[in-house]
C-alpha positions as a Python dict, from the first residue, in 0.01 Angstrom:
ca = {
    (1, 'X'): (0, 0, 0),
    (2, 'X'): (114, 141, -336),
    (3, 'X'): (410, -24, -495),
    (4, 'X'): (682, 181, -654),
    (5, 'X'): (834, 123, -993),
    (6, 'X'): (1142, 277, -1143),
    (7, 'X'): (1141, 397, -1499),
    (8, 'X'): (1436, 544, -1683),
    (9, 'X'): (1328, 863, -1854),
    (10, 'X'): (1551, 1084, -2068),
    (11, 'X'): (1424, 1410, -2212),
    (12, 'X'): (1599, 1657, -2435),
    (13, 'X'): (1431, 1997, -2462),
    (14, 'X'): (1609, 2234, -2697),
    (15, 'X'): (1480, 2532, -2496),
    (16, 'X'): (1678, 2491, -2178),
    (17, 'X'): (2021, 2614, -2080),
    (18, 'X'): (2268, 2432, -1859),
    (19, 'X'): (2135, 2450, -1505),
    (20, 'X'): (2367, 2288, -1249),
    (21, 'X'): (2156, 2107, -992),
    (22, 'X'): (2340, 2279, -711),
    (23, 'X'): (2255, 2626, -839),
    (24, 'X'): (2037, 2834, -616),
    (25, 'X'): (1700, 2951, -739),
    (26, 'X'): (1724, 3302, -884),
    (27, 'X'): (1630, 3526, -1170),
    (28, 'X'): (1748, 3423, -1516),
    (29, 'X'): (1922, 3664, -1752),
    (30, 'X'): (1824, 3681, -2117),
    (31, 'X'): (2171, 3597, -2247),
    (32, 'X'): (2192, 3265, -2064),
    (33, 'X'): (1893, 3085, -2210),
    (34, 'X'): (1870, 2903, -2541),
    (35, 'X'): (1579, 2920, -2785),
    (36, 'X'): (1333, 2641, -2850),
    (37, 'X'): (1213, 2487, -3172),
    (38, 'X'): (1274, 2592, -3529),
    (39, 'X'): (1083, 2672, -3843),
    (40, 'X'): (732, 2781, -3739),
    (41, 'X'): (807, 2758, -3368),
    (42, 'X'): (822, 3063, -3149),
    (43, 'X'): (1157, 3125, -2981),
    (44, 'X'): (1138, 3067, -2606),
    (45, 'X'): (1385, 3079, -2322),
    (46, 'X'): (1433, 2848, -2026),
    (47, 'X'): (1179, 3034, -1817),
    (48, 'X'): (905, 2965, -2073),
    (49, 'X'): (934, 2587, -2029),
    (50, 'X'): (1043, 2546, -1670),
    (51, 'X'): (815, 2642, -1387),
    (52, 'X'): (508, 2577, -1604),
    (53, 'X'): (237, 2321, -1532),
    (54, 'X'): (193, 2159, -1875),
    (55, 'X'): (-138, 1980, -1910),
    (56, 'X'): (-115, 1697, -2165),
    (57, 'X'): (-368, 1737, -2447),
    (58, 'X'): (-299, 1442, -2672),
    (59, 'X'): (-41, 1197, -2799),
    (60, 'X'): (7, 1085, -3159),
    (61, 'X'): (193, 759, -3227),
    (62, 'X'): (218, 606, -3576),
    (63, 'X'): (-42, 853, -3700),
    (64, 'X'): (-299, 760, -3434),
    (65, 'X'): (-399, 1043, -3201),
    (66, 'X'): (-517, 967, -2847),
    (67, 'X'): (-671, 1228, -2617),
    (68, 'X'): (-505, 1249, -2277),
    (69, 'X'): (-706, 1157, -1966),
    (70, 'X'): (-789, 1442, -1730),
    (71, 'X'): (-501, 1509, -1493),
    (72, 'X'): (-212, 1402, -1718),
    (73, 'X'): (64, 1662, -1693),
    (74, 'X'): (436, 1736, -1697),
    (75, 'X'): (621, 1999, -1494),
    (76, 'X'): (991, 2083, -1467),
    (77, 'X'): (1082, 2339, -1206),
    (78, 'X'): (1378, 2575, -1223),
    (79, 'X'): (1578, 2355, -985),
    (80, 'X'): (1548, 2049, -1209),
    (81, 'X'): (1273, 1874, -1015),
    (82, 'X'): (1033, 1692, -1245),
    (83, 'X'): (679, 1587, -1157),
    (84, 'X'): (394, 1460, -1366),
    (85, 'X'): (111, 1219, -1421),
    (86, 'X'): (113, 961, -1698),
    (87, 'X'): (-267, 941, -1711),
    (88, 'X'): (-315, 718, -1409),
    (89, 'X'): (4, 713, -1205),
    (90, 'X'): (209, 1005, -1075),
    (91, 'X'): (581, 1014, -1145),
    (92, 'X'): (874, 1226, -1034),
    (93, 'X'): (1247, 1258, -1077),
    (94, 'X'): (1540, 1497, -1045),
    (95, 'X'): (1647, 1628, -1383),
    (96, 'X'): (2011, 1667, -1479),
    (97, 'X'): (2021, 1942, -1741),
    (98, 'X'): (2324, 1946, -1971),
    (99, 'X'): (2306, 2177, -2269),
    (100, 'X'): (2027, 2052, -2492),
    (101, 'X'): (1959, 1744, -2282),
    (102, 'X'): (1753, 1678, -1973),
    (103, 'X'): (1822, 1342, -1811),
    (104, 'X'): (1563, 1240, -1556),
    (105, 'X'): (1766, 933, -1468),
    (106, 'X'): (1548, 705, -1260),
    (107, 'X'): (1190, 828, -1231),
    (108, 'X'): (979, 693, -949),
    (109, 'X'): (609, 639, -1006),
    (110, 'X'): (312, 502, -820),
    (111, 'X'): (176, 169, -936),
    (112, 'X'): (-200, 201, -934),
    (113, 'X'): (-421, 17, -1180),
    (114, 'X'): (-682, 228, -1357),
    (115, 'X'): (-953, 158, -1613),
    (116, 'X'): (-847, 53, -1963),
    (117, 'X'): (-829, 384, -2150),
    (118, 'X'): (-618, 550, -1882),
    (119, 'X'): (-370, 263, -1868),
    (120, 'X'): (-350, 242, -2247),
    (121, 'X'): (-263, 612, -2270),
    (122, 'X'): (-22, 586, -1977),
    (123, 'X'): (174, 306, -2141),
    (124, 'X'): (207, 503, -2467),
    (125, 'X'): (291, 831, -2293),
    (126, 'X'): (556, 685, -2063),
    (127, 'X'): (710, 503, -2361),
    (128, 'X'): (721, 826, -2564),
    (129, 'X'): (901, 1003, -2279),
    (130, 'X'): (1172, 736, -2286),
    (131, 'X'): (1221, 754, -2663),
    (132, 'X'): (1553, 936, -2646),
    (133, 'X'): (1577, 1299, -2746),
    (134, 'X'): (1256, 1500, -2747),
    (135, 'X'): (1256, 1809, -2968),
    (136, 'X'): (1056, 2090, -2806),
    (137, 'X'): (864, 2374, -2965),
    (138, 'X'): (672, 2645, -2779),
    (139, 'X'): (416, 2877, -2934),
    (140, 'X'): (128, 3094, -2824),
    (141, 'X'): (69, 3427, -2661),
    (142, 'X'): (-84, 3422, -2313),
    (143, 'X'): (-177, 3052, -2309),
    (144, 'X'): (143, 2878, -2416),
    (145, 'X'): (146, 2549, -2603),
    (146, 'X'): (431, 2299, -2603),
    (147, 'X'): (494, 2025, -2858),
    (148, 'X'): (739, 1743, -2787),
    (149, 'X'): (850, 1525, -3078),
    (150, 'X'): (1032, 1194, -3040),
    (151, 'X'): (1299, 1060, -3273),
    (152, 'X'): (1045, 805, -3397),
    (153, 'X'): (803, 1085, -3488),
    (154, 'X'): (554, 1057, -3203),
    (155, 'X'): (423, 1395, -3085),
    (156, 'X'): (293, 1510, -2750),
    (157, 'X'): (85, 1829, -2732),
    (158, 'X'): (66, 2014, -2401),
    (159, 'X'): (-98, 2340, -2291),
    (160, 'X'): (-3, 2568, -2004),
    (161, 'X'): (-253, 2532, -1720),
    (162, 'X'): (-276, 2818, -1473),
    (163, 'X'): (-303, 2759, -1100),
    (164, 'X'): (-653, 2801, -962),
    (165, 'X'): (-722, 3097, -729),
    (166, 'X'): (-896, 3027, -401),
    (167, 'X'): (-1146, 3306, -462),
    (168, 'X'): (-1428, 3233, -707),
    (169, 'X'): (-1322, 2877, -793),
    (170, 'X'): (-1563, 2589, -745),
    (171, 'X'): (-1369, 2348, -522),
    (172, 'X'): (-1516, 1999, -545),
    (173, 'X'): (-1441, 1803, -229),
    (174, 'X'): (-1285, 1459, -278),
    (175, 'X'): (-1195, 1344, 75),
    (176, 'X'): (-1283, 1432, 435),
    (177, 'X'): (-1096, 1326, 748),
    (178, 'X'): (-1236, 1305, 1101),
    (179, 'X'): (-1064, 1509, 1373),
    (180, 'X'): (-779, 1303, 1515),
    (181, 'X'): (-814, 1027, 1253),
    (182, 'X'): (-504, 882, 1088),
    (183, 'X'): (-677, 829, 754),
    (184, 'X'): (-909, 1021, 525),
    (185, 'X'): (-1211, 881, 346),
    (186, 'X'): (-1343, 945, -4),
    (187, 'X'): (-1695, 1080, -17),
    (188, 'X'): (-1974, 821, -56),
    (189, 'X'): (-2138, 771, -393),
    (190, 'X'): (-2391, 1044, -470),
    (191, 'X'): (-2231, 1306, -249),
    (192, 'X'): (-2237, 1659, -392),
    (193, 'X'): (-1984, 1851, -186),
    (194, 'X'): (-1817, 2172, -295),
    (195, 'X'): (-1720, 2520, -177),
    (196, 'X'): (-1701, 2859, -351),
    (197, 'X'): (-1528, 3145, -170),
    (198, 'X'): (-1624, 3509, -226),
    (199, 'X'): (-1343, 3712, -74),
    (200, 'X'): (-1509, 4048, -146),
    (201, 'X'): (-1824, 3950, 44),
    (202, 'X'): (-1633, 3751, 304),
    (203, 'X'): (-1848, 3442, 251),
    (204, 'X'): (-1834, 3081, 141),
    (205, 'X'): (-2121, 2882, -8),
    (206, 'X'): (-2174, 2540, -159),
    (207, 'X'): (-2305, 2197, -71),
    (208, 'X'): (-2214, 1979, 223),
    (209, 'X'): (-2299, 1648, 58),
    (210, 'X'): (-2673, 1659, 91),
    (211, 'X'): (-2767, 2011, 200),
    (212, 'X'): (-2673, 2357, 82),
    (213, 'X'): (-2434, 2537, 316),
    (214, 'X'): (-2318, 2896, 359),
    (215, 'X'): (-2114, 3085, 615),
    (216, 'X'): (-1892, 3384, 671),
    (217, 'X'): (-1531, 3322, 566),
    (218, 'X'): (-1242, 3560, 629),
    (219, 'X'): (-906, 3499, 457),
    (220, 'X'): (-578, 3602, 617),
    (221, 'X'): (-217, 3480, 572),
    (222, 'X'): (-286, 3116, 481),
    (223, 'X'): (-583, 3079, 714),
    (224, 'X'): (-960, 3099, 677),
    (225, 'X'): (-1184, 3186, 969),
    (226, 'X'): (-1519, 3015, 911),
    (227, 'X'): (-1840, 3133, 1073),
    (228, 'X'): (-2120, 2903, 1190),
    (229, 'X'): (-2269, 2715, 893),
    (230, 'X'): (-2627, 2778, 780),
    (231, 'X'): (-2774, 2474, 602),
    (232, 'X'): (-3095, 2354, 448),
    (233, 'X'): (-3278, 2069, 624),
    (234, 'X'): (-3300, 1799, 362),
    (235, 'X'): (-3261, 1435, 470),
    (236, 'X'): (-3052, 1199, 255),
    (237, 'X'): (-2908, 849, 271),
    (238, 'X'): (-2741, 765, 603),
    (239, 'X'): (-2391, 750, 447),
    (240, 'X'): (-2435, 1097, 297),
    (241, 'X'): (-2559, 1241, 624),
    (242, 'X'): (-2263, 1091, 810),
    (243, 'X'): (-2014, 1239, 562),
    (244, 'X'): (-2194, 1574, 574),
    (245, 'X'): (-2178, 1580, 954),
    (246, 'X'): (-1801, 1528, 941),
    (247, 'X'): (-1758, 1792, 668),
    (248, 'X'): (-1948, 2054, 869),
    (249, 'X'): (-1691, 2023, 1150),
    (250, 'X'): (-1469, 2232, 923),
    (251, 'X'): (-1685, 2536, 1006),
    (252, 'X'): (-1719, 2759, 1311),
    (253, 'X'): (-1346, 2812, 1362),
    (254, 'X'): (-1011, 2876, 1198),
    (255, 'X'): (-854, 2649, 935),
    (256, 'X'): (-524, 2657, 750),
    (257, 'X'): (-532, 2612, 374),
    (258, 'X'): (-284, 2528, 100),
    (259, 'X'): (-325, 2539, -277),
    (260, 'X'): (-106, 2313, -490),
    (261, 'X'): (-182, 2426, -844),
    (262, 'X'): (-545, 2306, -870),
    (263, 'X'): (-571, 2111, -545),
    (264, 'X'): (-687, 2259, -215),
    (265, 'X'): (-626, 2117, 131),
    (266, 'X'): (-794, 2250, 446),
    (267, 'X'): (-715, 2160, 807),
    (268, 'X'): (-931, 2301, 1083),
    (269, 'X'): (-811, 2380, 1434),
    (270, 'X'): (-1006, 2078, 1560),
    (271, 'X'): (-827, 1845, 1315),
    (272, 'X'): (-1089, 1805, 1043),
    (273, 'X'): (-921, 1770, 703),
    (274, 'X'): (-1072, 1836, 361),
    (275, 'X'): (-921, 1787, 15),
    (276, 'X'): (-1073, 1937, -298),
    (277, 'X'): (-998, 1990, -666),
    (278, 'X'): (-1074, 2292, -882),
    (279, 'X'): (-1341, 2235, -1143),
    (280, 'X'): (-1231, 2284, -1501),
}
């Protein structure tokens, strides 16, 4: 069971206007937002920082730059909800926005242990986020870039990351759950399991862990109707074949799907569950 830790995080982004937490979500008028950055920075309103999934590129502390691990990000939605990943652990909080300041108060994070480089970056990143006021600067046209600078001079570079579309994306499967099971299982070592949807052709193709797989796939209102799977007949290790057999239960029926930025979850009518991530 994952432990929880509480971290006090206080951010100050010069781009955001006062947004009372009780305010309903709605369109923002140009006159109500403040600009971000100064000097060479491009002016940006609230909407250019909030509601964006900012992928962390790197962190520079005392002149030493460290590349961020894959998956590190920061996101602040228009209602003040903050979510992110330090490099290993996920964190979240409710932001209180007051003029030029965003106070995350007590941020709750998971408490997983990861390999050395991830934890080293996480410790530096989480510390930078707690270093008082962060000056924010946005620039770019199309693919926005955000720079956060601490009072001590540390800088965090982030880039806007678009959500992945279902159609045409290579979705690499990470977990599969048996129908009726209370838990899901990661794929065994050596498994090559992914799906690529072609909405125009009405098909899906990929690998089921060991064998190639293809089928008809019709999308409609949050559901996918899968046809019977056609597979090759290669034999693999017993653990791979077992995982493949479970994965193939996703086919030949209707499944609901949900995309959360670059994560895909599928649940078939018979209870088979599949989680996948979009390839870079």
